[in-house]
PDB file of C-alpha atoms in Angstrom:
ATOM      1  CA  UNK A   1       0.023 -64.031  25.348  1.00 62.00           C
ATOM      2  CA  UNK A   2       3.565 -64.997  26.220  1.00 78.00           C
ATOM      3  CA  UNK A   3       5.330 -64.817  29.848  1.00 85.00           C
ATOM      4  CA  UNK A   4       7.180 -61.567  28.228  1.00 87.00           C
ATOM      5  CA  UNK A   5       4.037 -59.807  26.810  1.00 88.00           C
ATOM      6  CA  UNK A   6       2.917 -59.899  30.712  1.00 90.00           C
ATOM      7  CA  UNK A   7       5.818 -58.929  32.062  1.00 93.00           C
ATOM      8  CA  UNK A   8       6.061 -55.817  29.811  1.00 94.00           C
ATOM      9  CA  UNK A   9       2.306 -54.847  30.999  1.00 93.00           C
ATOM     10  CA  UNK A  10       3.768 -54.803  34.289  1.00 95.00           C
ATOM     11  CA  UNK A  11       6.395 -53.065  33.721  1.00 95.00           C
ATOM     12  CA  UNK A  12       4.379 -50.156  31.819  1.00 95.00           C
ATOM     13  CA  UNK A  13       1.905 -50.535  35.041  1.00 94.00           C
ATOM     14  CA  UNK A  14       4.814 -49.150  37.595  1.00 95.00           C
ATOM     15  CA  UNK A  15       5.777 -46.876  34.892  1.00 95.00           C
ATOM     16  CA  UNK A  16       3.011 -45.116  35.044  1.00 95.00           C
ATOM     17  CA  UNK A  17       2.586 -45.258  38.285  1.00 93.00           C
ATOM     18  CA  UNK A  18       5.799 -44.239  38.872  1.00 94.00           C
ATOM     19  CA  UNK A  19       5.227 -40.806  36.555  1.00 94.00           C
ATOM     20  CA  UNK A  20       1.743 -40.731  38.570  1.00 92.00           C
ATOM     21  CA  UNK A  21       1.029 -37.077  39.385  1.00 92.00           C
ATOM     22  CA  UNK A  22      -2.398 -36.811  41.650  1.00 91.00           C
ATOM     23  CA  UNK A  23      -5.111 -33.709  40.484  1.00 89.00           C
ATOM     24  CA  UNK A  24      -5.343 -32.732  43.842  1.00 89.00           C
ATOM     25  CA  UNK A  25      -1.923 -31.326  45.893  1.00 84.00           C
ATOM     26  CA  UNK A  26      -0.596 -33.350  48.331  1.00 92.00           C
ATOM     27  CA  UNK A  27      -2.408 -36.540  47.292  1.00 93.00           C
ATOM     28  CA  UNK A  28       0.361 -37.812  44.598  1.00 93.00           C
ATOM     29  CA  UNK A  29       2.680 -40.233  47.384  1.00 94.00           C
ATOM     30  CA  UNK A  30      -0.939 -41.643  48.422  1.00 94.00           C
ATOM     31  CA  UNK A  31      -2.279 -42.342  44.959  1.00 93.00           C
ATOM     32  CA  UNK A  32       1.491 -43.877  43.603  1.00 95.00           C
ATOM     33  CA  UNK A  33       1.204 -45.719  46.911  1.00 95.00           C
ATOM     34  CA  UNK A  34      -2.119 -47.360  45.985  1.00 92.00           C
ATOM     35  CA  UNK A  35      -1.937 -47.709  42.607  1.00 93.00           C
ATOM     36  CA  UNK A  36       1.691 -49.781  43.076  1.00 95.00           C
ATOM     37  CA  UNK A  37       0.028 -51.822  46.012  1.00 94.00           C
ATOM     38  CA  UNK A  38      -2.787 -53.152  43.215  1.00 91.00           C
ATOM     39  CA  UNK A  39      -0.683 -53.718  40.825  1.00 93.00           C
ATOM     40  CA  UNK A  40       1.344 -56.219  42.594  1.00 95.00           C
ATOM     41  CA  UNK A  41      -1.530 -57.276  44.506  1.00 93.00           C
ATOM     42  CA  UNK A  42      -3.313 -58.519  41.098  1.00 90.00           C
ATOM     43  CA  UNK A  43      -0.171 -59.291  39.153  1.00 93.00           C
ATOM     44  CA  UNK A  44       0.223 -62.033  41.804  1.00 94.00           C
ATOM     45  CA  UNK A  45      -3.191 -63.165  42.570  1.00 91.00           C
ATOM     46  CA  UNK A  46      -3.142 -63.934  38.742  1.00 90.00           C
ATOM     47  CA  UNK A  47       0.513 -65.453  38.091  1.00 90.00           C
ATOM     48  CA  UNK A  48      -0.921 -69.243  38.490  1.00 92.00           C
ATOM     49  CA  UNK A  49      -3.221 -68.536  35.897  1.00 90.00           C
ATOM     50  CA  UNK A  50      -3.072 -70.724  32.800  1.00 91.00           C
ATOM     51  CA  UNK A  51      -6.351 -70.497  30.943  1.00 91.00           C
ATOM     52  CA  UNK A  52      -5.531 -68.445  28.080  1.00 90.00           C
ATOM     53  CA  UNK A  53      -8.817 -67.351  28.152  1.00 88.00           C
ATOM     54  CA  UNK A  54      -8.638 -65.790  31.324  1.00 88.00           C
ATOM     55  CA  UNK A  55      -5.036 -64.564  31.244  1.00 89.00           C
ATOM     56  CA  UNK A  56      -6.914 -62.270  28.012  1.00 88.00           C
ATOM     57  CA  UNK A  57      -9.485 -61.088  30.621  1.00 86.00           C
ATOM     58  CA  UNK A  58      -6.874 -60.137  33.016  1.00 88.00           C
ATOM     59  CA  UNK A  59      -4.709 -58.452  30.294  1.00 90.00           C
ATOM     60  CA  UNK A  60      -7.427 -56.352  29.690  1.00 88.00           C
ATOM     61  CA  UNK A  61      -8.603 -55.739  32.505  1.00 86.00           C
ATOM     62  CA  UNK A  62      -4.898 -54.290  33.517  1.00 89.00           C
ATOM     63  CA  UNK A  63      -4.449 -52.520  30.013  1.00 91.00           C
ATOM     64  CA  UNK A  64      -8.175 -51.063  30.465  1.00 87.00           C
ATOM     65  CA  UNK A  65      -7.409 -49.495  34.284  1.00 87.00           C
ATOM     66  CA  UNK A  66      -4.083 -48.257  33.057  1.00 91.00           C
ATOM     67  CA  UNK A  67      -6.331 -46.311  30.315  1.00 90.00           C
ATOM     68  CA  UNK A  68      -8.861 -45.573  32.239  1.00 86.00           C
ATOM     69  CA  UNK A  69      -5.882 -43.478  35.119  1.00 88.00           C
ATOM     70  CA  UNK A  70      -4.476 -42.162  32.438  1.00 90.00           C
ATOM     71  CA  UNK A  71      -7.538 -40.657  30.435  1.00 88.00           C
ATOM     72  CA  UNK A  72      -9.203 -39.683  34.016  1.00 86.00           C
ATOM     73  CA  UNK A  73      -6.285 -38.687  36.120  1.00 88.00           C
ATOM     74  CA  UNK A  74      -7.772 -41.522  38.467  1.00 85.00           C
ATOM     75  CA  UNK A  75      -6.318 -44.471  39.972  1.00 84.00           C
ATOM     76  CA  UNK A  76      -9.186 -45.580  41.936  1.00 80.00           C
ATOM     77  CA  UNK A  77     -11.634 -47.907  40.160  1.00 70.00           C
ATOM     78  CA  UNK A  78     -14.947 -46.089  38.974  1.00 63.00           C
ATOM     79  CA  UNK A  79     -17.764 -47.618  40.481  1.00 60.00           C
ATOM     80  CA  UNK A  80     -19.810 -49.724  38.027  1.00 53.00           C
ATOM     81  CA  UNK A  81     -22.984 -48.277  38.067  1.00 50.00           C
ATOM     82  CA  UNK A  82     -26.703 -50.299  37.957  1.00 46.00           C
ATOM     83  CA  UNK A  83     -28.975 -48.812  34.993  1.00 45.00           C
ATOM     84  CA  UNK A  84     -32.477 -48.564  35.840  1.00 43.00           C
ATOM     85  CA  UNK A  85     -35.043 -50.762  33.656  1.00 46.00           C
ATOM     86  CA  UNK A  86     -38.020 -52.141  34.222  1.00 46.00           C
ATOM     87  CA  UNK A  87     -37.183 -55.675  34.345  1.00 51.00           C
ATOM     88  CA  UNK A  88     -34.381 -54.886  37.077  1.00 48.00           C
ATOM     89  CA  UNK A  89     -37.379 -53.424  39.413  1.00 49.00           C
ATOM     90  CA  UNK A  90     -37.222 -50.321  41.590  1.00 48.00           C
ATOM     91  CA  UNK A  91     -34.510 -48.336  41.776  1.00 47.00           C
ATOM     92  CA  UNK A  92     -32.343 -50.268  38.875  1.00 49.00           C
ATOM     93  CA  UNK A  93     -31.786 -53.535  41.435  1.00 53.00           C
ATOM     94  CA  UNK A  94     -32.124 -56.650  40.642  1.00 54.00           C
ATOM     95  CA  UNK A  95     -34.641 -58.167  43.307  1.00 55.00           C
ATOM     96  CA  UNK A  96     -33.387 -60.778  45.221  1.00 55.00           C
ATOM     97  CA  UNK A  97     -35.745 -63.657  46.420  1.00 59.00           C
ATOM     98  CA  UNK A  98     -34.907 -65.402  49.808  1.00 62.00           C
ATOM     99  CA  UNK A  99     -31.617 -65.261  50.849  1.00 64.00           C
ATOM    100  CA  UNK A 100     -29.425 -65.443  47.944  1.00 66.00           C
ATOM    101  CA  UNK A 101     -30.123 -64.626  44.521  1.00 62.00           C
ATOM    102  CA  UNK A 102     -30.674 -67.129  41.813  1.00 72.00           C
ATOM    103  CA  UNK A 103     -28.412 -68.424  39.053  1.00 77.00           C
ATOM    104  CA  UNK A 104     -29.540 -66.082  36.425  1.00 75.00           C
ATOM    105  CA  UNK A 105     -29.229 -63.350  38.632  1.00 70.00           C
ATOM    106  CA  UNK A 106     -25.648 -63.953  39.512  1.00 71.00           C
ATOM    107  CA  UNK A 107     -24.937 -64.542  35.756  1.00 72.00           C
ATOM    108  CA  UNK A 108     -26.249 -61.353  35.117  1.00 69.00           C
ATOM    109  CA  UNK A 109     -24.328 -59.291  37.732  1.00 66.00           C
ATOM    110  CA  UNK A 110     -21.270 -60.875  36.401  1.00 66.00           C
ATOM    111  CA  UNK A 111     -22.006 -60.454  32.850  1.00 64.00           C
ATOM    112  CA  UNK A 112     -22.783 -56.712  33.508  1.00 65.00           C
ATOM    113  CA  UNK A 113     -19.017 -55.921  35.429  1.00 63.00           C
ATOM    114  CA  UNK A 114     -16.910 -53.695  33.158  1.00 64.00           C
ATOM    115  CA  UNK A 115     -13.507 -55.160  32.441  1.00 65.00           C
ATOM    116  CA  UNK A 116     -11.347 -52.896  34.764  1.00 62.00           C
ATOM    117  CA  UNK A 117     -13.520 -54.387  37.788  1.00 65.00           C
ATOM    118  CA  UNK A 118     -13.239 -57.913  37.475  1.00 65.00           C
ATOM    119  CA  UNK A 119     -10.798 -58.138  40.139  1.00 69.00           C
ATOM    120  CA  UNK A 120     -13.357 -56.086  42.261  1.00 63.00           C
ATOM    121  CA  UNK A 121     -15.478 -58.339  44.875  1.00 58.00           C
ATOM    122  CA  UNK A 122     -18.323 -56.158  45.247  1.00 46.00           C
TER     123      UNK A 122
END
């Protein structure tokens, strides 16, 4: 994706949240405010990348929360929740033995983010 491509996400980013109209009264300045504040936040944390690969995943990651306000009237990120099944144990989480969890725990957790919380470090 080229420099310009970017650049017009960003752009249609602060459009929107410059149109941004909250659900509940009173709460519009506070959501703009927010929404505007993440967008430059992770526009920047993400300028030195270079890996087209990952400059995809951010593009959609941006393109996917921009749908995802829209269609919801939401600029907060929806929490990702964990599905229960029996492999994950009780309660839907994944166990963790000792202090830290294992390899193909963390690949799991990070296989199982959505793509509008990437930039989320939950």
């Amino acid at each position: 994706m080229s420099r310009g491509q970017v650049l017009g996400l960003y752009a249609r980013v602060l459009r929107v949240c410059r149109r941004w109209e909250a659900t509940e009264p009173g709460q519009t300045a506070k959501q703009r405010e927010y929404a505007v504040g993440e967008a430059h936040k992770l526009f920047r944390l993400n300028r030195d990348v270079t890996n087209p690969d990952e400059i995809s995943g951010c593009i959609l990651e941006a393109e996917s929360r921009v749908e995802i306000a829209v269609h919801y009237r939401m600029v907060y990120p929806r929490l990702q929740q964990v599905l229960s099944s029996p492999s994950n144990g009780p309660g839907g989480v994944i166990p963790v033995r000792g202090n830290k969890p294992n390899k193909a725990q963390q690949r799991l957790r990070r296989l199982s983010k959505p793509a509008y919380l990437q930039s989320n470090k939950y």
